[in-house]
mmCIF file of C-alpha atoms and ligand atoms in Angstrom:
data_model
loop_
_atom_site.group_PDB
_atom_site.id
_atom_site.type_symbol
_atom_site.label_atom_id
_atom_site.label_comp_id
_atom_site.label_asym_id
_atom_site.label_seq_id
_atom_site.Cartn_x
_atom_site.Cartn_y
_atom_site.Cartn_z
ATOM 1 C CA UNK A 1 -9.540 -34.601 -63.628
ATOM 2 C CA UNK A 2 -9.427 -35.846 -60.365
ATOM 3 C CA UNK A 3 -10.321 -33.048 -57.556
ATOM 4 C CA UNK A 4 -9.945 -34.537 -53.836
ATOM 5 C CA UNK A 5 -10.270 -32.730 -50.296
ATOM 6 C CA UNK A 6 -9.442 -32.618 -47.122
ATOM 7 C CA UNK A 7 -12.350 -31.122 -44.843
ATOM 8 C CA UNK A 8 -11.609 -30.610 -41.120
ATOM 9 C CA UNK A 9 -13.649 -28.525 -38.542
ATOM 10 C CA UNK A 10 -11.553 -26.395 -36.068
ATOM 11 C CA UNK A 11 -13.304 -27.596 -33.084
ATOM 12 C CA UNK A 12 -10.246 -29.128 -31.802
ATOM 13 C CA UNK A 13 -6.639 -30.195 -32.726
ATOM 14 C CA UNK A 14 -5.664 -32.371 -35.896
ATOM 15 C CA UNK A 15 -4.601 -35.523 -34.857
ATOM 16 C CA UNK A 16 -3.181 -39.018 -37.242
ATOM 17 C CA UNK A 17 -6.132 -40.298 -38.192
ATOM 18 C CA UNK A 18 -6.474 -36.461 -39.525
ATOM 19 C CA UNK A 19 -2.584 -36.812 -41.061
ATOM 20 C CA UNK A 20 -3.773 -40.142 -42.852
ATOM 21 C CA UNK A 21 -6.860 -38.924 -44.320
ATOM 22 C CA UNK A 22 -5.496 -35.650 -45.416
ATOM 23 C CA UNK A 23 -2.291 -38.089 -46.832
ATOM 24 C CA UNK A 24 -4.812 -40.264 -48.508
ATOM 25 C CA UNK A 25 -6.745 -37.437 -50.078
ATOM 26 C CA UNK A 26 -3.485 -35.720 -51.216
ATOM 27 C CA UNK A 27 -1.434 -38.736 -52.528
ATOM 28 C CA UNK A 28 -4.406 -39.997 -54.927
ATOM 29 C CA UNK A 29 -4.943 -36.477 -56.333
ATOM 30 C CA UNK A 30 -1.020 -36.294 -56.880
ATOM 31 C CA UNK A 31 -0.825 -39.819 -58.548
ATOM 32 C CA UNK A 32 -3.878 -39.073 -61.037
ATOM 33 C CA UNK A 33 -2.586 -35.545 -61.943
ATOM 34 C CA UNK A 34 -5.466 -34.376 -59.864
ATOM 35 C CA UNK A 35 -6.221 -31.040 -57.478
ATOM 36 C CA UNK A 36 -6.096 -31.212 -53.601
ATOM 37 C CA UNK A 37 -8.125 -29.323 -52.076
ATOM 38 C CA UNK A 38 -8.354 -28.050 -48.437
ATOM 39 C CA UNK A 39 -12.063 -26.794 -46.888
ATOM 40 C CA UNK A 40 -12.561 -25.671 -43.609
ATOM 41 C CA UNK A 41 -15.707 -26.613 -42.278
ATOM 42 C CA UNK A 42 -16.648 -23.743 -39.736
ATOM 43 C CA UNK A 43 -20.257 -24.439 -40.222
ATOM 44 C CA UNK A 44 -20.642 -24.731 -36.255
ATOM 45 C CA UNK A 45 -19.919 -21.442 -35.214
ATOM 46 C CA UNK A 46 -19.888 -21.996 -31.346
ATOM 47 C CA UNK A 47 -17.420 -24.640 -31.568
ATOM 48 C CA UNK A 48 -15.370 -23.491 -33.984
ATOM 49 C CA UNK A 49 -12.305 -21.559 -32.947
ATOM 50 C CA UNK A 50 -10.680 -19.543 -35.990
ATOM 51 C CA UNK A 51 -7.394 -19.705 -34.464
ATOM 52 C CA UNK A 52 -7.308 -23.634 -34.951
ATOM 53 C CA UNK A 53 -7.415 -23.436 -39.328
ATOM 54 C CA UNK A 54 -4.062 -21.277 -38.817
ATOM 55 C CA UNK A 55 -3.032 -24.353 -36.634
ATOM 56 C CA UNK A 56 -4.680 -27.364 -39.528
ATOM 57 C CA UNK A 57 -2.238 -25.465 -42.307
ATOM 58 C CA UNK A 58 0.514 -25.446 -40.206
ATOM 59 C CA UNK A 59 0.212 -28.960 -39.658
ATOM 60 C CA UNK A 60 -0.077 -29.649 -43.452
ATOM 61 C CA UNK A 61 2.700 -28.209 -44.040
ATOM 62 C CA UNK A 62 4.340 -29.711 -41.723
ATOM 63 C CA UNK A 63 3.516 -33.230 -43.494
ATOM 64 C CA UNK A 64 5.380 -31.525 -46.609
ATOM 65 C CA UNK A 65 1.470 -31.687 -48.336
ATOM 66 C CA UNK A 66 0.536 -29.245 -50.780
ATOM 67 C CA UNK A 67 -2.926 -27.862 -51.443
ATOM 68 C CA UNK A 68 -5.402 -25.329 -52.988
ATOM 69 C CA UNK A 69 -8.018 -23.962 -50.267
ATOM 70 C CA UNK A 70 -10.994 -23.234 -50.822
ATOM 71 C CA UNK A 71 -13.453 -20.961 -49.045
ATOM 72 C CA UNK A 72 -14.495 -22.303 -45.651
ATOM 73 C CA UNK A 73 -18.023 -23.044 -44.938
ATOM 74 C CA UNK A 74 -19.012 -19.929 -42.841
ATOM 75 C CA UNK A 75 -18.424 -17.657 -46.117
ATOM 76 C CA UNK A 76 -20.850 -20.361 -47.904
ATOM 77 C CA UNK A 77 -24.014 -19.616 -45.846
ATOM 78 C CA UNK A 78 -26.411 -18.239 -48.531
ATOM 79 C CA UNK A 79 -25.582 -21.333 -50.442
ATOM 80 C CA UNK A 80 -26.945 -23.537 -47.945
ATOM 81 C CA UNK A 81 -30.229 -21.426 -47.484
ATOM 82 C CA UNK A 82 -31.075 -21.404 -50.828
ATOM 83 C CA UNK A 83 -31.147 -25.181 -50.843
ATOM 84 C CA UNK A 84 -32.803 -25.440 -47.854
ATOM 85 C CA UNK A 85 -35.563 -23.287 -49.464
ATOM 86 C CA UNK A 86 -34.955 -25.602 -52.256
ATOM 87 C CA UNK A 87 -36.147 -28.730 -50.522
ATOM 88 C CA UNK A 88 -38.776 -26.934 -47.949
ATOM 89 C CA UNK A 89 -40.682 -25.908 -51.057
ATOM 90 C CA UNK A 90 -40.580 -29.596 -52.139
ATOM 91 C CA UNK A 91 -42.056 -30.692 -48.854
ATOM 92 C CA UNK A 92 -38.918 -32.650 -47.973
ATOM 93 C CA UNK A 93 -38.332 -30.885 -45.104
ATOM 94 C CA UNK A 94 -40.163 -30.399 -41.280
ATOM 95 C CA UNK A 95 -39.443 -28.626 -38.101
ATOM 96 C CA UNK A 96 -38.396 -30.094 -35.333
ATOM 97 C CA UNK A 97 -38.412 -28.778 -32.088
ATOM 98 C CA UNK A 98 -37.236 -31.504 -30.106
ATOM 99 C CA UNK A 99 -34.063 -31.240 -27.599
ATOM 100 C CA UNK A 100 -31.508 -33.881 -26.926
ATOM 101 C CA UNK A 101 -32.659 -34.833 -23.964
ATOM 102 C CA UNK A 102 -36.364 -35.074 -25.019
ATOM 103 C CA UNK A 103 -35.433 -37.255 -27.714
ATOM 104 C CA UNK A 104 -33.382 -39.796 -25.218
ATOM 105 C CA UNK A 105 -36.573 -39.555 -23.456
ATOM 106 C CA UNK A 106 -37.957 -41.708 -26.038
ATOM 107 C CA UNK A 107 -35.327 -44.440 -25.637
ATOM 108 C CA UNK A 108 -34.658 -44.188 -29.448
ATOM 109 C CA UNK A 109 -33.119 -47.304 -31.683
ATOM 110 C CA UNK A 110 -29.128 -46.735 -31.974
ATOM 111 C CA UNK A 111 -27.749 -46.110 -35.626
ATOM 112 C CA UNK A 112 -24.433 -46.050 -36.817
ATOM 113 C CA UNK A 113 -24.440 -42.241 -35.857
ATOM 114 C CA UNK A 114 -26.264 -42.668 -32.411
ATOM 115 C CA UNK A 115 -29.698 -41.901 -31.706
ATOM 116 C CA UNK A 116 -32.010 -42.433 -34.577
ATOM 117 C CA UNK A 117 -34.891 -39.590 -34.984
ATOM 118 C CA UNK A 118 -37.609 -41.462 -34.024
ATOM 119 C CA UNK A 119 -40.154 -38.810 -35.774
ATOM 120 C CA UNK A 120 -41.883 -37.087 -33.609
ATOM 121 C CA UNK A 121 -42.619 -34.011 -34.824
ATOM 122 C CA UNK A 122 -43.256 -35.375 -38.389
ATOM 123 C CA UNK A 123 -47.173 -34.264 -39.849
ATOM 124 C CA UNK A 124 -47.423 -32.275 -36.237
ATOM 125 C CA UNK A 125 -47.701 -28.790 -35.966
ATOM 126 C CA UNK A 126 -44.760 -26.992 -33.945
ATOM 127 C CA UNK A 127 -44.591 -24.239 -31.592
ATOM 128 C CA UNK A 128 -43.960 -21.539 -33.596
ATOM 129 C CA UNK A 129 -42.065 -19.715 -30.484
ATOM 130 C CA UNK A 130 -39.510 -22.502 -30.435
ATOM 131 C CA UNK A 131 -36.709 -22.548 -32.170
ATOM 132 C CA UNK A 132 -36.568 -25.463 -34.759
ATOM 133 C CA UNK A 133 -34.820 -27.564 -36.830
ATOM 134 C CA UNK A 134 -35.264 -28.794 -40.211
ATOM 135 C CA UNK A 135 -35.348 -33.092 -40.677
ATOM 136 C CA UNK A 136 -35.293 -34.866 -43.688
ATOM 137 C CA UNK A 137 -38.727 -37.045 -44.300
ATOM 138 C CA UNK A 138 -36.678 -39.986 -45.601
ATOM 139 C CA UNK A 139 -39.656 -42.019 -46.254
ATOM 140 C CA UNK A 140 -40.705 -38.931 -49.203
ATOM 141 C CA UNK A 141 -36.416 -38.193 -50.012
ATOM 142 C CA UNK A 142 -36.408 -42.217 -50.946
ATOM 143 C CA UNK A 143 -39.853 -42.373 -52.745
ATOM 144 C CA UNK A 144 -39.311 -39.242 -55.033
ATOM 145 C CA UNK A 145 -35.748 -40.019 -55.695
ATOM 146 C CA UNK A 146 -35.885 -43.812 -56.346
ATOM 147 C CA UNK A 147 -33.450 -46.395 -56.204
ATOM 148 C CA UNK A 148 -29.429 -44.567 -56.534
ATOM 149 C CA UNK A 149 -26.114 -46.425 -56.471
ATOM 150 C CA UNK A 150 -23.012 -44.602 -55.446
ATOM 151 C CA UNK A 151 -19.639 -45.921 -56.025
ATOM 152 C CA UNK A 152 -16.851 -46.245 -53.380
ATOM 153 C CA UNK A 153 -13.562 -46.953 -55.070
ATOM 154 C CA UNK A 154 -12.456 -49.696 -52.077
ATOM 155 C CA UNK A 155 -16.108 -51.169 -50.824
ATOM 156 C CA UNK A 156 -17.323 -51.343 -54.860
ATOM 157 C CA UNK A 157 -21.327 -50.138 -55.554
ATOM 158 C CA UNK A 158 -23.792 -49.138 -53.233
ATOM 159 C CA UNK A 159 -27.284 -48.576 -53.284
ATOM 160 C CA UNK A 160 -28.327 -45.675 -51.051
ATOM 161 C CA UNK A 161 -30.440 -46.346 -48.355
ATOM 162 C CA UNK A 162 -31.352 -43.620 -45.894
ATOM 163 C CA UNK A 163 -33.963 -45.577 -43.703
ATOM 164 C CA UNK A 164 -30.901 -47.232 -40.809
ATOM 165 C CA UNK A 165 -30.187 -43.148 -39.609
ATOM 166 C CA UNK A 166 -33.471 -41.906 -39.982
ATOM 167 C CA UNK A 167 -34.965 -37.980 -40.114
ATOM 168 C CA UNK A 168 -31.471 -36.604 -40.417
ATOM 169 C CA UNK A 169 -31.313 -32.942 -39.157
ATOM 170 C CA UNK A 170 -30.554 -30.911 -42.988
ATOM 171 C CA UNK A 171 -30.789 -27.047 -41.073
ATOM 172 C CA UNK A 172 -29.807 -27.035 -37.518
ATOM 173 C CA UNK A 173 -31.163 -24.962 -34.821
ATOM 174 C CA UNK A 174 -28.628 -22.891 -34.572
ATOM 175 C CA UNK A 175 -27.020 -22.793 -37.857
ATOM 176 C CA UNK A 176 -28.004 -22.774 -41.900
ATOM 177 C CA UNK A 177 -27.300 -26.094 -42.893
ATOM 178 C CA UNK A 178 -26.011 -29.211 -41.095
ATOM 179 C CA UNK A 179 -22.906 -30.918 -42.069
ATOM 180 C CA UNK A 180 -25.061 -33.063 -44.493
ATOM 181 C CA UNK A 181 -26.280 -30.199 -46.538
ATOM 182 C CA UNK A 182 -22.919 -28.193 -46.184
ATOM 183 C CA UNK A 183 -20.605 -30.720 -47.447
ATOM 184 C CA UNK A 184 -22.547 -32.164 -50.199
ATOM 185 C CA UNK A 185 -22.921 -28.110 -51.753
ATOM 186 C CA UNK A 186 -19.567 -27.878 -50.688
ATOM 187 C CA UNK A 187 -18.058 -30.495 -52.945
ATOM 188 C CA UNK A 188 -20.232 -29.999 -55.714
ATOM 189 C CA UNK A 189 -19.392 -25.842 -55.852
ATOM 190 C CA UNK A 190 -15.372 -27.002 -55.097
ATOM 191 C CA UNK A 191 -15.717 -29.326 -58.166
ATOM 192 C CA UNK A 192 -14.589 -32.648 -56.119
ATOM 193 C CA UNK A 193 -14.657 -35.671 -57.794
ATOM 194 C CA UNK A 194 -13.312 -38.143 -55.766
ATOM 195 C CA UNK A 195 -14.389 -37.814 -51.723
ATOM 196 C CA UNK A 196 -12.415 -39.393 -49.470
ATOM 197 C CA UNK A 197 -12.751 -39.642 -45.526
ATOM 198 C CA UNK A 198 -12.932 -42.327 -43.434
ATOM 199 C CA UNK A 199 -15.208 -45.081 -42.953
ATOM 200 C CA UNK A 200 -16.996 -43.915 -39.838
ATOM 201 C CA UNK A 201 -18.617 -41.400 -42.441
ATOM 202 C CA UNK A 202 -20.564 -44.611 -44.799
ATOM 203 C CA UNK A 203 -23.564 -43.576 -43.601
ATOM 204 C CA UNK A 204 -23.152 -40.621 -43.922
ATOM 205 C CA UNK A 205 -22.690 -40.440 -47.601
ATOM 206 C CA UNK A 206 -25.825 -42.409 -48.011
ATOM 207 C CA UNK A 207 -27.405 -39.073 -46.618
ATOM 208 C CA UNK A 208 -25.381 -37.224 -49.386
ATOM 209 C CA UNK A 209 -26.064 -39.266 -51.838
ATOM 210 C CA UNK A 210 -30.055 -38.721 -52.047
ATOM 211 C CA UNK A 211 -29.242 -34.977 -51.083
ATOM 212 C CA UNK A 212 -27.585 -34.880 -54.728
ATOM 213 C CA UNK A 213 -30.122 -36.444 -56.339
ATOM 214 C CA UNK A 214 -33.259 -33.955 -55.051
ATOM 215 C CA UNK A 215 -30.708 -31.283 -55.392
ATOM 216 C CA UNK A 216 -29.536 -31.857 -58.949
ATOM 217 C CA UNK A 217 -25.896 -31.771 -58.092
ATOM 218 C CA UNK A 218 -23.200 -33.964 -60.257
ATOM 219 C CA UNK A 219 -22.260 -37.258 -58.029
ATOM 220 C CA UNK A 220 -18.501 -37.775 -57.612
ATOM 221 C CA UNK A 221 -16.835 -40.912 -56.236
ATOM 222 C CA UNK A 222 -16.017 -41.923 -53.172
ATOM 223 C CA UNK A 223 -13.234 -44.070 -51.170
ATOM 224 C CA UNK A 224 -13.648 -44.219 -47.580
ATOM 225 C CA UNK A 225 -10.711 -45.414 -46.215
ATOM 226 C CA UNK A 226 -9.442 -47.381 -42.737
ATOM 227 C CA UNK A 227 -9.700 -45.901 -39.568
ATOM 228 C CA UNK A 228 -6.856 -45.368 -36.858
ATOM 229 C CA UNK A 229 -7.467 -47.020 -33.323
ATOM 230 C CA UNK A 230 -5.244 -46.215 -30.435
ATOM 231 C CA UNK A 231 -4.145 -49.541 -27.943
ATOM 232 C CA UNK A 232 -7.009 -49.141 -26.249
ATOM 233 C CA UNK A 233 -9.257 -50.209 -29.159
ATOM 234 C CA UNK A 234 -10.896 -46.634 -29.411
ATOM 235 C CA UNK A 235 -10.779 -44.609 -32.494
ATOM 236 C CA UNK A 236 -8.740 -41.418 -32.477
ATOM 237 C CA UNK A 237 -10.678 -38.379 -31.306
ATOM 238 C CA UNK A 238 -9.765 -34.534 -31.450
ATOM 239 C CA UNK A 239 -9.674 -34.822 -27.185
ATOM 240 C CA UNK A 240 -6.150 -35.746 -26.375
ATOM 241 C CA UNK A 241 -4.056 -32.528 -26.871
ATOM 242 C CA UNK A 242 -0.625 -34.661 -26.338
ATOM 243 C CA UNK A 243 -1.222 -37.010 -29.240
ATOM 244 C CA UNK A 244 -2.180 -33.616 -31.806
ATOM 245 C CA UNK A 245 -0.082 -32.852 -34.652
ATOM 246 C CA UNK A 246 0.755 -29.519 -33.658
ATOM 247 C CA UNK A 247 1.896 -30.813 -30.498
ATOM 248 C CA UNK A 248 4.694 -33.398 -32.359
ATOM 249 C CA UNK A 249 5.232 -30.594 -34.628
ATOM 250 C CA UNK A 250 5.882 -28.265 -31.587
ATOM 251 C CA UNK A 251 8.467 -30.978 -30.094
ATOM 252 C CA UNK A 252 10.127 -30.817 -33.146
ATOM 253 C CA UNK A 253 9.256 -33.914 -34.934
ATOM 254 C CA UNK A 254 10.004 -34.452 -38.266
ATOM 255 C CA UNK A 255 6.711 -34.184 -40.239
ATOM 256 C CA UNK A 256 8.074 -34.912 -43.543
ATOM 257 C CA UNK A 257 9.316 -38.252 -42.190
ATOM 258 C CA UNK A 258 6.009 -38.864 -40.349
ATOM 259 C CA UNK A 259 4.253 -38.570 -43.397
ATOM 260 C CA UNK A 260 6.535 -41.540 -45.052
ATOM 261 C CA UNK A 261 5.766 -43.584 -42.205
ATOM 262 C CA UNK A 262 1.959 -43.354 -42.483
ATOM 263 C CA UNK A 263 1.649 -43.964 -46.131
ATOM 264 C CA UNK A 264 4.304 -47.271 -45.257
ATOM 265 C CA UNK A 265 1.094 -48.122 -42.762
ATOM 266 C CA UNK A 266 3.771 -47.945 -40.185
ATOM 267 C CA UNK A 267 1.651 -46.149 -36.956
ATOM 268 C CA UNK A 268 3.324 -45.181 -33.924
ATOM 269 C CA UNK A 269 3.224 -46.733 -30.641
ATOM 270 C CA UNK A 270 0.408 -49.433 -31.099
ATOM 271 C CA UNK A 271 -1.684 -47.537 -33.423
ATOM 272 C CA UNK A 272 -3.747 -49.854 -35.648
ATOM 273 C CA UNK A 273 -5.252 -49.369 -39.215
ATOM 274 C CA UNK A 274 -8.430 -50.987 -39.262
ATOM 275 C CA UNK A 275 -10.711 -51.479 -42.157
ATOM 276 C CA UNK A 276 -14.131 -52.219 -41.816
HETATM 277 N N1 LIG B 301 -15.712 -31.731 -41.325
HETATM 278 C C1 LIG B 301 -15.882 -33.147 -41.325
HETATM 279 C C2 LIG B 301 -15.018 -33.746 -40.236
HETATM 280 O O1 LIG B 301 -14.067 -33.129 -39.794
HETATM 281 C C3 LIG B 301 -15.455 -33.652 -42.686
HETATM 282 C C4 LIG B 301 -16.031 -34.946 -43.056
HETATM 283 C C5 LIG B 301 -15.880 -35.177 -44.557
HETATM 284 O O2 LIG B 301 -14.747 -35.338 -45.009
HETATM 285 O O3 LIG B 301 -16.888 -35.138 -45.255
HETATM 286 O O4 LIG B 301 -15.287 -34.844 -39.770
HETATM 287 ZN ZN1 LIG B 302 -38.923 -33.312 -33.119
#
């Protein structure tokens, strides 16, 4: 059976882009008999604000969707620490003590996500007195996992390759897991079969992919889909309060008819699909 989910963090205000994926995941789980799922991803305590998830279901609603929800990350911590343990004791992981701003220091190369790890505290002894986090060696993730595929039902098969982002960050500083590790427990507890977001998270899934693999978890499928872009060329982001769902909702748009409009394609006011 298909299983699909929509995943938002309450760090800030649903917006279309969030309408289309949550459509996307919803429709396709509808059409193949399959379960929709909702997670909250409240892995980032300081940013998240609990009021906002009351907000995200209002909003779904709203779009007339219908879901199952599951329970949101911060409930899921001992999950994540187990398999952090999992792949410390495999020698997967190091610390890294390294700030932001040290790391611009470096002038790093630019991935797809930003700044690219350039390594620095990899084989070096840390300060035990600073707080750390926990990278990914990518070099020993690719070498004892081998060559892996994934499948993404619109861009066809894959082969994972970790090296472009670098020493990802798999426990942050501040919290148990980062939104690598969390998501890719996440869907395998939920059951989800079919992961779709949108295509600003490719390389991300490359991370997940090789997390499955040294994690033994089952691998679903993915479908990244287009992004939206507002007339100034820039993808939507969570900033703009005025252009939120819960805003239209609030002025007493229709949400239902929204909803038809976005799976027509048909985007408001010189919003653009755009497919990588
Ligand atoms: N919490 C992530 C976000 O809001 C979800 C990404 C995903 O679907 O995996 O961007
Ligand atoms: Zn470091």
């Amino acid at each position: 059976m298909t299983v699909t989910r929509f995943a938002p963090s309450p760090n800030g205000s649903l917006h279309l882009g969030h309408a289309f994926a949550a459509i996307t995941a919803h429709d396709i789980a509808r059409k193949r008999g399959g379960r929709f799922l909702l997670r909250i991803e409240d892995i980032d305590g300081a940013r998240s604000r609990p009021e906002l998830a009351d907000e995200f279901r209002r909003d779904l609603e709203w779009l007339g969707l219908e879901w199952e929800e599951v329970p949101a990350q911060s409930t899921r911590l001992e999950s994540y620490e187990e398999a952090a343990r999992e792949l410390l004791h495999a020698e997967l992981l190091y610390p890294c003590t390294c700030t932001r701003a040290e790391i611009e220091a470096l002038e790093p190369r630019m991935g797809p996500e930003g700044m690219i790890y350039p390594g620095t505290c990899r084989g070096m002894q840390v300060d035990p007195e600073k707080s750390a986090a926990l990278r990914l060696d990518v070099d020993q993730a690719m070498a004892r996992v081998g060559k892996l595929f994934w499948e993404d039902e619109l861009a066809g098969r894959l082969v994972a390759n970790l090296r472009e982002g670098g020493d990802v960050v798999i426990v942050r500083k501040d919290a148990p897991a980062s939104y690598h590790l969390a998501a890719t427990l996440d869907d395998a507890a939920d059951g989800v079969t079919l992961v779709t977001r949108g295509q600003d998270l490719f390389p991300a899934t490359h991370v997940h992919r090789v997390l499955q693999a040294l994690l033994g978890l089952p691998v679903p499928t993915w479908h990244h889909h287009g992004l939206l872009f507002d007339p100034t060329g820039q993808k939507l982001a969570k900033r703009r309060h005025s252009a939120s769902l819960a805003h239209r909702r609030q002025a007493g748009e229709d949400g239902v008819l929204l909803a038809e409009q976005l799976r027509l394609h048909r985007f408001p006011s010189g919003i653009s699909l755009v497919n990588a």
